[in-house]
């Protein structure tokens, strides 16, 4: 597909955004990411093990910043302050690259977005010149507020991170789509290809996923499936689906039959 | 003197951040450094002289979703 | 994709089978069929209008039997006898081509398959040397019986013809898949791309559709969407989806965080 | 004599099926013919002589799902 | 509730029909049936163990034919012939009582109704003077045919027997309701109270269940729940639900607010 | 049923809480509320029309504070300040009665809860001695925070107010139930009886509704349906439903059959 | 002589069905009997004399759904 | 003097809140009154003397969900 989406100052060729967690190894990571066709790839920032072997392979060796648009996330941060510090470290790490994925989540097993801390961190980061793609709940009002703050993309969860349950509340996602101007990208919750297609058919600008690909039995093949699922859903959205009908309607003419 | 690096306390002699990183074979690696809450740009590694009580965070990129 | 499906003596390159009804004109029909990538294309058999202009374009001019595998259907037949006569006329019309889509449906507004008449027609047609792809209900026992009779593919409805409601009873479709050896192809009921993906993710060998493409606002674009949806669903099925989880599961490591 | 073609009764003189189809400019078109419930192969159009009371179905392919 | 349903020559006070299988013992059976408020109670017919102790309690001691309308079933029969013989034995067993539940199911793990054998047995039984309540699939045409044969109630499955999955295909059930005049009673598939309520809200005349009560942790309490669920669903159907709305609509006046 | 629920200092006999909006007239209001069996009844506070006839009937004449536990709401308030003022007026109006329903909703057509303003108002009201039943989104973290603030009941929406769409996100409701100690009462979104039953089967302590009853064709009958639906769902929750099964499981013994 | 009852072969002497059932303490119990495919009404138990090769099905009611 | 009641400006003479409510036949009705942002308890209606610029909100209960 030749269509693109504009996220802040970045023009993306693929509507599929992918994570790099949970893979068996960096080799599988690289092959799956390549098969996905994504150009935005998320990564995490973690403390360097001081003792470690200097020749140990690094994520950035397989996912080159020259080839992919890296999207550092703030996964694991439970406060606005930690999220902001993490973003600043990421920006330095990537030589001034200012696109970040903000997520501030609770410590509870749902890993549910903490919308109050998220709003606070978003304000600080936007003031500090970051282009913020923000992970949030499916609360339409919070989504509107995040757009007002200046986030370049709003990314409501489809279902809990890593659950693979598929879109739990299409109503709210549609509501967000009806009210926002910046790109709305479903983040988290997709379990299989059709879940991604459904999100795109609702009119989302894109889908961000990690576990659905990394934990499939064959991640590289699932990455291909997701790439097609996203394109398929977007095309279906643009094509405009047939109306649902309560009763059947013959596909072949009901006249001119032999007797 | 003592400094804290990624949460662990270390005893070192007077030296620049560059020297410290070089001893740890981290120089030239894709890392970022925060000192006492502030980012230290790569360009300033040589100028920054570590002081007693410094708190460093040294990070790199890893897989994440 | 290089994988193929074997239906009787026919080897199909595409798992998407399409109809030719309900299009604005033959030109749109041709362009949509081409965009779908299908190689099996259904058609109907109707009385020739005696008065008609001999130069009037004919379906077979746009859908050439040399390029596509034509699948004449018995749509509109309400008895086994009419269905059999229609198949014989179709075979003559296509110079001995013996692949047919058998459907015997009720006159009721559901156009629901008449399984008793369908069983009877299937027996006659198989004896008469036809390769029968049979449209039926989602009754697992009837599906088994149709396979036993010798049909080369069993095609349970996903939802009423032309309703676009999507798979109404995945349980029965799965049941049929668990028990049959011949290809199971969902026929009718698909409304948009994700419906087709869902059918393929269940493990169906293919999907046959008409209205979902022909009545989309942009049929050619929807045809492309459906082509990708089928490939995506098949890949996802082969890749093996991640398990669904009741609780969230972080995609980024929860250790090594800054403090 | 009278025959029924696609449900309508027609009065015609003695002739072969081929002649009949040719008059209707259907010869050479992609059609199939059933006569009194049996298929008439294209190859036999010329040999088949229409008889009074014959019931013909003449069909062609159209769009359908 | 004072409303009743007419099934053949029988006037039923309760729209809940219950089975007597799978209980821990006859005592629990009796208490659960009583709590359900049902007046139609199904039973099975099985060979008498010749050696057995004559004083061993009998189902009919707890479920007295004087108090309940017994509904002998043909569960376990895989052919029309066995079903007919079983019904005749049941009629003799119950002193001429002619109301029976006909079910002819496959040997497959789905226990799916064998509609061809069912149609054949129904014809024989109706000719032989039985009042036949027939268990069948959700095929709308078969349901119509069973009514035409003279069955006094048509009982489509909601989901496989004992699965507790709830209504799998409300579309077909609604289709059957639109077309039949005799009572339509959902039989099998209910798992919990809301499943029964949903069936009644569709307009069914009643629901027949067994496992949902017998295999609940507390069968007697679940029997009470089901009794209320059926009444609730019927009342809701008669009351006429509010229309679904795409957007919110305030319940309190939006004028006269303080400022 | 003899079981009760404790909400702050109030012991409620019915798990069904009802609103008084949208009825044709006060007479219908009174009859529907009575049929519902509810003891908690919501009301709104609005400016008195100065010119009005002193003998004009008043809501409190039909819904007597002596008979029902009145629950004044803050519907229509878009800020914490207006909500607090409204609660204080209500307390004065009801002679010191301190139980209130707090809702601060957006002006958007979703009437979605404004969780930030709601948190702020809840703090003020709890400090001011009110017993606060709070309407909120299905955000599990916000629900936890509202409990921590001291609200006596947390009432997440099932679907947008007045939409009648039924529970949109059971996953989040279950999440809230798993984490809170105070009663969780689904407020808004119920459309028909089975929706209420489903909410109770999840383990909710109660359901608050208005439109589903008031806008039914026959509100009084729907009120009876809802009363039974709530009791049914609670009983089913306590009884413990049967496990769902992938395959069928016969209700009648499969041995001892005639041959 | 030999008869089959509920699938098992039994060797008995000449007797009426009533006597047979009584010996098995089934008389007066809620049962129904089929003999060689036909129902035997309770009222005829005493008149029916069992014959060599008779196939009996004796059933009663049990719990079922 | 002028006061605002439920958003509308009214010109009245000096009087107690009780008198005002009584003139509007609101006394004894189930209402609540807020004056300049503060609740006025029923018990104090007679003591409260309205002043120029007072802002009153007078409310009652109506149906709501």
PDB file of C-alpha atoms in Angstrom, chain A residues 5 7 12 15 17 133-134 153-157 177 182-187 204-208:
ATOM      1  CA  UNK A   5       0.243   8.040   8.249  1.00  0.00           C
ATOM      2  CA  UNK A   7       2.604  10.994  13.439  1.00  0.00           C
ATOM      3  CA  UNK A  12       5.099   6.196   8.508  1.00  0.00           C
ATOM      4  CA  UNK A  15       0.261   1.060   9.923  1.00  0.00           C
ATOM      5  CA  UNK A  17       3.888  -0.848  14.855  1.00  0.00           C
ATOM      6  CA  UNK A 133       2.783   8.773  21.471  1.00  0.00           C
ATOM      7  CA  UNK A 134       0.773   7.951  24.557  1.00  0.00           C
ATOM      8  CA  UNK A 153      -0.749  10.038  18.768  1.00  0.00           C
ATOM      9  CA  UNK A 154      -3.195   8.570  21.275  1.00  0.00           C
ATOM     10  CA  UNK A 155      -2.953   4.819  21.809  1.00  0.00           C
ATOM     11  CA  UNK A 156      -5.856   3.315  23.758  1.00  0.00           C
ATOM     12  CA  UNK A 157      -5.551  -0.274  24.903  1.00  0.00           C
ATOM     13  CA  UNK A 177     -12.097   7.968  16.808  1.00  0.00           C
ATOM     14  CA  UNK A 182      -4.457  13.031  15.896  1.00  0.00           C
ATOM     15  CA  UNK A 183      -3.867   9.412  14.883  1.00  0.00           C
ATOM     16  CA  UNK A 184      -5.545   6.815  17.122  1.00  0.00           C
ATOM     17  CA  UNK A 185      -3.502   3.615  17.343  1.00  0.00           C
ATOM     18  CA  UNK A 186      -4.741   0.594  19.261  1.00  0.00           C
ATOM     19  CA  UNK A 187      -1.971  -0.571  21.571  1.00  0.00           C
ATOM     20  CA  UNK A 204      -7.943   3.261  13.652  1.00  0.00           C
ATOM     21  CA  UNK A 205      -4.836   4.712  12.019  1.00  0.00           C
ATOM     22  CA  UNK A 206      -2.740   1.799  13.131  1.00  0.00           C
ATOM     23  CA  UNK A 207      -2.111  -0.993  15.640  1.00  0.00           C
ATOM     24  CA  UNK A 208       0.856  -1.540  17.938  1.00  0.00           C
TER      25      UNK A 208
END
